[in-house]
């Protein structure tokens, strides 16, 4: 019996039993492995770190897409940075957006996920509103003159090609690309295990946005308790809607969810005390 050992943390490991390895190779940017694991379906790892599993991907993708979408209420132009598996694009396109631009550095992630894990993108790459750009997200936001209502940073952890997506220069360029009232949300790790990541992002967001913060989601394969999703906007009212208002907006959208609901939406902004304390220390 063989096992995949996730090597994200120096002194704690998550292991998956491998039923079958489907793909294993190095791209120009990172090492990609796709395997099948009992109970989780197909799993994508990059440089030894779990990115997405067919079993629990809906938690992360629904929360990082629907919370800002419904909090804002009138998103038309969306920018996704990273997100090569296509799950974020799939969720974003459930809303009446004009265009969703996805900037992914590594074309092979898109190609391999489309081939081996097609249910994750579920046809999103073929949607006429989807625009796929193969480029470094840092460079893209520095150079584009377009504006967005929502920027979703669906990145790897701050190691390898994803490291630049946690820099202040990148966040500042994102802020400059937002329309008035725009929102940026980010993948910000698991605070119990990645405290420094949380503090460092919060210090940067506090300097850049009038309303910086986090919301939480419990993703089984991002182990270690709640993961924090970063939030930045200059419009504070987006985070203060009542459950009734979010329910009214959600019920007007013709899709079903498996994790997200209006109560979870509002509750996700309530942070455990140790996370609040880390924010004070940032
Ligand atoms: N949901 C996942 C998680 O939290 O672990 C993230 C998955 S998604 C597949 C991350 C994507 O970000 C990868 O496909 C990777 O190639 C892409 N990426 C990393 N660095 C990037 C950069 N500088 N610009 C654009 N995309 C980048």
mmCIF file of N, CA and C and ligand atoms in Angstrom, residues 29-30 32 44 46 49-52 60-61 64 80-86 88 103-107 109-110 113 133 135-139 154-157 159-165 170 187-189 222 227, ligand 1:
data_model
loop_
_atom_site.group_PDB
_atom_site.id
_atom_site.type_symbol
_atom_site.label_atom_id
_atom_site.label_comp_id
_atom_site.label_asym_id
_atom_site.label_seq_id
_atom_site.Cartn_x
_atom_site.Cartn_y
_atom_site.Cartn_z
ATOM 1 N N UNK A 29 7.250 25.248 -13.695
ATOM 2 C CA UNK A 29 7.100 25.984 -12.439
ATOM 3 C C UNK A 29 7.074 25.120 -11.183
ATOM 4 N N UNK A 30 6.538 23.867 -11.296
ATOM 5 C CA UNK A 30 6.291 23.093 -10.082
ATOM 6 C C UNK A 30 6.111 21.614 -10.397
ATOM 7 N N UNK A 32 3.876 18.421 -10.353
ATOM 8 C CA UNK A 32 2.433 18.126 -10.321
ATOM 9 C C UNK A 32 2.197 16.635 -10.131
ATOM 10 N N UNK A 44 -5.159 16.730 -6.494
ATOM 11 C CA UNK A 44 -4.044 17.416 -7.169
ATOM 12 C C UNK A 44 -3.091 17.955 -6.121
ATOM 13 N N UNK A 46 0.712 20.131 -5.732
ATOM 14 C CA UNK A 46 1.762 20.909 -6.396
ATOM 15 C C UNK A 46 2.906 21.053 -5.399
ATOM 16 N N UNK A 49 2.168 19.736 -1.961
ATOM 17 C CA UNK A 49 1.111 20.322 -1.137
ATOM 18 C C UNK A 49 -0.252 20.103 -1.816
ATOM 19 N N UNK A 50 -1.236 19.645 -1.035
ATOM 20 C CA UNK A 50 -2.574 19.389 -1.571
ATOM 21 C C UNK A 50 -3.208 20.707 -2.017
ATOM 22 N N UNK A 51 -3.692 20.737 -3.261
ATOM 23 C CA UNK A 51 -4.358 21.925 -3.799
ATOM 24 C C UNK A 51 -5.858 21.754 -3.837
ATOM 25 N N UNK A 52 -6.273 20.575 -4.303
ATOM 26 C CA UNK A 52 -7.708 20.372 -4.477
ATOM 27 C C UNK A 52 -7.997 18.879 -4.471
ATOM 28 N N UNK A 60 -14.152 25.257 -0.220
ATOM 29 C CA UNK A 60 -13.250 26.367 -0.522
ATOM 30 C C UNK A 60 -13.778 27.207 -1.684
ATOM 31 N N UNK A 61 -14.188 26.536 -2.765
ATOM 32 C CA UNK A 61 -14.600 27.286 -3.953
ATOM 33 C C UNK A 61 -15.897 28.067 -3.712
ATOM 34 N N UNK A 64 -15.015 31.136 -1.245
ATOM 35 C CA UNK A 64 -14.186 32.221 -1.785
ATOM 36 C C UNK A 64 -14.892 32.935 -2.950
ATOM 37 N N UNK A 80 -9.599 36.364 -11.389
ATOM 38 C CA UNK A 80 -9.123 35.263 -10.542
ATOM 39 C C UNK A 80 -7.634 35.116 -10.804
ATOM 40 N N UNK A 81 -6.842 35.137 -9.735
ATOM 41 C CA UNK A 81 -5.400 34.937 -9.887
ATOM 42 C C UNK A 81 -5.093 33.516 -9.414
ATOM 43 N N UNK A 82 -4.437 32.718 -10.275
ATOM 44 C CA UNK A 82 -4.196 31.297 -9.956
ATOM 45 C C UNK A 82 -5.418 30.497 -10.374
ATOM 46 N N UNK A 83 -5.816 29.553 -9.514
ATOM 47 C CA UNK A 83 -7.092 28.854 -9.758
ATOM 48 C C UNK A 83 -7.105 27.897 -10.926
ATOM 49 N N UNK A 84 -5.935 27.375 -11.328
ATOM 50 C CA UNK A 84 -5.829 26.562 -12.542
ATOM 51 C C UNK A 84 -6.732 25.345 -12.612
ATOM 52 N N UNK A 85 -7.207 24.848 -11.479
ATOM 53 C CA UNK A 85 -8.102 23.682 -11.521
ATOM 54 C C UNK A 85 -9.484 24.040 -12.066
ATOM 55 N N UNK A 86 -9.838 25.322 -12.083
ATOM 56 C CA UNK A 86 -11.094 25.766 -12.695
ATOM 57 C C UNK A 86 -12.287 25.800 -11.749
ATOM 58 N N UNK A 88 -12.844 27.678 -9.087
ATOM 59 C CA UNK A 88 -13.269 29.038 -8.724
ATOM 60 C C UNK A 88 -14.014 29.672 -9.891
ATOM 61 N N UNK A 103 -6.079 34.414 -14.403
ATOM 62 C CA UNK A 103 -4.662 34.536 -14.752
ATOM 63 C C UNK A 103 -3.886 33.453 -14.011
ATOM 64 N N UNK A 104 -3.472 32.448 -14.744
ATOM 65 C CA UNK A 104 -2.790 31.281 -14.157
ATOM 66 C C UNK A 104 -1.379 31.209 -14.753
ATOM 67 N N UNK A 105 -0.384 31.006 -13.891
ATOM 68 C CA UNK A 105 1.003 31.014 -14.378
ATOM 69 C C UNK A 105 1.361 29.734 -15.131
ATOM 70 N N UNK A 106 0.690 28.622 -14.792
ATOM 71 C CA UNK A 106 1.129 27.306 -15.272
ATOM 72 C C UNK A 106 0.026 26.635 -16.089
ATOM 73 N N UNK A 107 0.181 26.693 -17.423
ATOM 74 C CA UNK A 107 -0.853 26.121 -18.299
ATOM 75 C C UNK A 107 -1.080 24.641 -18.026
ATOM 76 N N UNK A 109 -1.378 23.068 -15.299
ATOM 77 C CA UNK A 109 -2.393 22.808 -14.254
ATOM 78 C C UNK A 109 -3.784 22.789 -14.909
ATOM 79 N N UNK A 110 -4.040 23.754 -15.785
ATOM 80 C CA UNK A 110 -5.342 23.819 -16.473
ATOM 81 C C UNK A 110 -5.544 22.565 -17.325
ATOM 82 N N UNK A 113 -5.836 19.278 -15.108
ATOM 83 C CA UNK A 113 -7.096 19.214 -14.340
ATOM 84 C C UNK A 113 -8.274 18.997 -15.282
ATOM 85 N N UNK A 133 -5.862 33.743 -19.171
ATOM 86 C CA UNK A 133 -4.575 34.371 -19.486
ATOM 87 C C UNK A 133 -3.486 33.537 -18.822
ATOM 88 N N UNK A 135 -0.092 33.749 -17.431
ATOM 89 C CA UNK A 135 0.874 34.785 -17.038
ATOM 90 C C UNK A 135 1.057 34.758 -15.525
ATOM 91 N N UNK A 136 2.094 35.435 -15.080
ATOM 92 C CA UNK A 136 2.313 35.617 -13.645
ATOM 93 C C UNK A 136 1.301 36.664 -13.150
ATOM 94 N N UNK A 137 0.548 36.322 -12.127
ATOM 95 C CA UNK A 137 -0.476 37.232 -11.610
ATOM 96 C C UNK A 137 0.110 38.560 -11.158
ATOM 97 N N UNK A 138 1.301 38.528 -10.588
ATOM 98 C CA UNK A 138 1.969 39.754 -10.124
ATOM 99 C C UNK A 138 2.177 40.712 -11.294
ATOM 100 N N UNK A 139 2.687 40.162 -12.395
ATOM 101 C CA UNK A 139 2.984 40.959 -13.576
ATOM 102 C C UNK A 139 1.669 41.462 -14.201
ATOM 103 N N UNK A 154 -6.671 32.909 -5.764
ATOM 104 C CA UNK A 154 -6.777 31.467 -5.500
ATOM 105 C C UNK A 154 -5.392 30.874 -5.719
ATOM 106 N N UNK A 155 -4.520 31.137 -4.775
ATOM 107 C CA UNK A 155 -3.102 30.840 -4.974
ATOM 108 C C UNK A 155 -2.681 29.587 -4.221
ATOM 109 N N UNK A 156 -1.473 29.152 -4.530
ATOM 110 C CA UNK A 156 -0.795 28.147 -3.718
ATOM 111 C C UNK A 156 -0.354 28.827 -2.420
ATOM 112 N N UNK A 157 0.321 28.081 -1.547
ATOM 113 C CA UNK A 157 0.866 28.694 -0.332
ATOM 114 C C UNK A 157 2.054 29.588 -0.712
ATOM 115 N N UNK A 159 5.014 29.699 -1.124
ATOM 116 C CA UNK A 159 6.293 29.058 -1.460
ATOM 117 C C UNK A 159 6.262 28.856 -2.975
ATOM 118 N N UNK A 160 7.402 28.847 -3.638
ATOM 119 C CA UNK A 160 7.418 28.651 -5.092
ATOM 120 C C UNK A 160 6.797 29.836 -5.813
ATOM 121 N N UNK A 161 6.139 29.569 -6.982
ATOM 122 C CA UNK A 161 5.640 30.682 -7.804
ATOM 123 C C UNK A 161 4.563 31.515 -7.112
ATOM 124 N N UNK A 162 3.923 30.963 -6.069
ATOM 125 C CA UNK A 162 2.847 31.676 -5.385
ATOM 126 C C UNK A 162 3.337 32.700 -4.376
ATOM 127 N N UNK A 163 4.620 32.696 -4.055
ATOM 128 C CA UNK A 163 5.139 33.575 -2.999
ATOM 129 C C UNK A 163 4.851 35.057 -3.278
ATOM 130 N N UNK A 164 4.996 35.446 -4.541
ATOM 131 C CA UNK A 164 4.793 36.868 -4.900
ATOM 132 C C UNK A 164 3.343 37.307 -4.677
ATOM 133 N N UNK A 165 2.428 36.346 -4.637
ATOM 134 C CA UNK A 165 1.008 36.686 -4.479
ATOM 135 C C UNK A 165 0.663 37.009 -3.025
ATOM 136 N N UNK A 170 2.035 43.351 -4.709
ATOM 137 C CA UNK A 170 0.935 42.699 -5.429
ATOM 138 C C UNK A 170 -0.418 43.189 -4.909
ATOM 139 N N UNK A 187 -6.663 33.384 -0.452
ATOM 140 C CA UNK A 187 -6.408 32.131 0.260
ATOM 141 C C UNK A 187 -5.345 32.470 1.283
ATOM 142 N N UNK A 188 -5.662 32.386 2.581
ATOM 143 C CA UNK A 188 -4.686 32.853 3.568
ATOM 144 C C UNK A 188 -4.256 31.793 4.583
ATOM 145 N N UNK A 189 -4.371 30.531 4.205
ATOM 146 C CA UNK A 189 -3.808 29.482 5.049
ATOM 147 C C UNK A 189 -4.623 29.154 6.286
ATOM 148 N N UNK A 222 -7.439 20.977 4.093
ATOM 149 C CA UNK A 222 -6.488 22.012 4.529
ATOM 150 C C UNK A 222 -6.470 21.890 6.050
ATOM 151 N N UNK A 227 -9.654 27.482 8.055
ATOM 152 C CA UNK A 227 -8.721 28.258 7.255
ATOM 153 C C UNK A 227 -9.244 29.686 7.203
HETATM 154 N N1 LIG B 1 -7.190 26.026 -3.640
HETATM 155 C C1 LIG B 1 -5.804 25.823 -3.606
HETATM 156 C C2 LIG B 1 -5.185 25.929 -2.237
HETATM 157 O O1 LIG B 1 -5.652 26.714 -1.402
HETATM 158 O O2 LIG B 1 -4.236 25.190 -1.984
HETATM 159 C C3 LIG B 1 -5.133 26.607 -4.653
HETATM 160 C C4 LIG B 1 -5.276 25.845 -5.923
HETATM 161 S S1 LIG B 1 -4.885 26.589 -7.407
HETATM 162 C C5 LIG B 1 -4.588 25.140 -8.326
HETATM 163 C C6 LIG B 1 -3.377 27.478 -7.194
HETATM 164 C C7 LIG B 1 -2.807 27.921 -8.544
HETATM 165 O O3 LIG B 1 -2.057 29.115 -8.391
HETATM 166 C C8 LIG B 1 -1.870 26.886 -9.162
HETATM 167 O O4 LIG B 1 -2.458 26.364 -10.318
HETATM 168 C C9 LIG B 1 -0.587 27.688 -9.482
HETATM 169 O O5 LIG B 1 0.005 27.341 -10.701
HETATM 170 C C10 LIG B 1 -1.130 29.110 -9.468
HETATM 171 N N2 LIG B 1 -0.096 30.125 -9.221
HETATM 172 C C11 LIG B 1 0.947 30.070 -8.359
HETATM 173 N N3 LIG B 1 1.687 31.180 -8.452
HETATM 174 C C12 LIG B 1 1.083 31.983 -9.366
HETATM 175 C C13 LIG B 1 1.389 33.268 -9.904
HETATM 176 N N4 LIG B 1 2.458 33.967 -9.484
HETATM 177 N N5 LIG B 1 0.544 33.786 -10.831
HETATM 178 C C14 LIG B 1 -0.548 33.100 -11.259
HETATM 179 N N6 LIG B 1 -0.857 31.869 -10.816
HETATM 180 C C15 LIG B 1 -0.058 31.316 -9.874
#
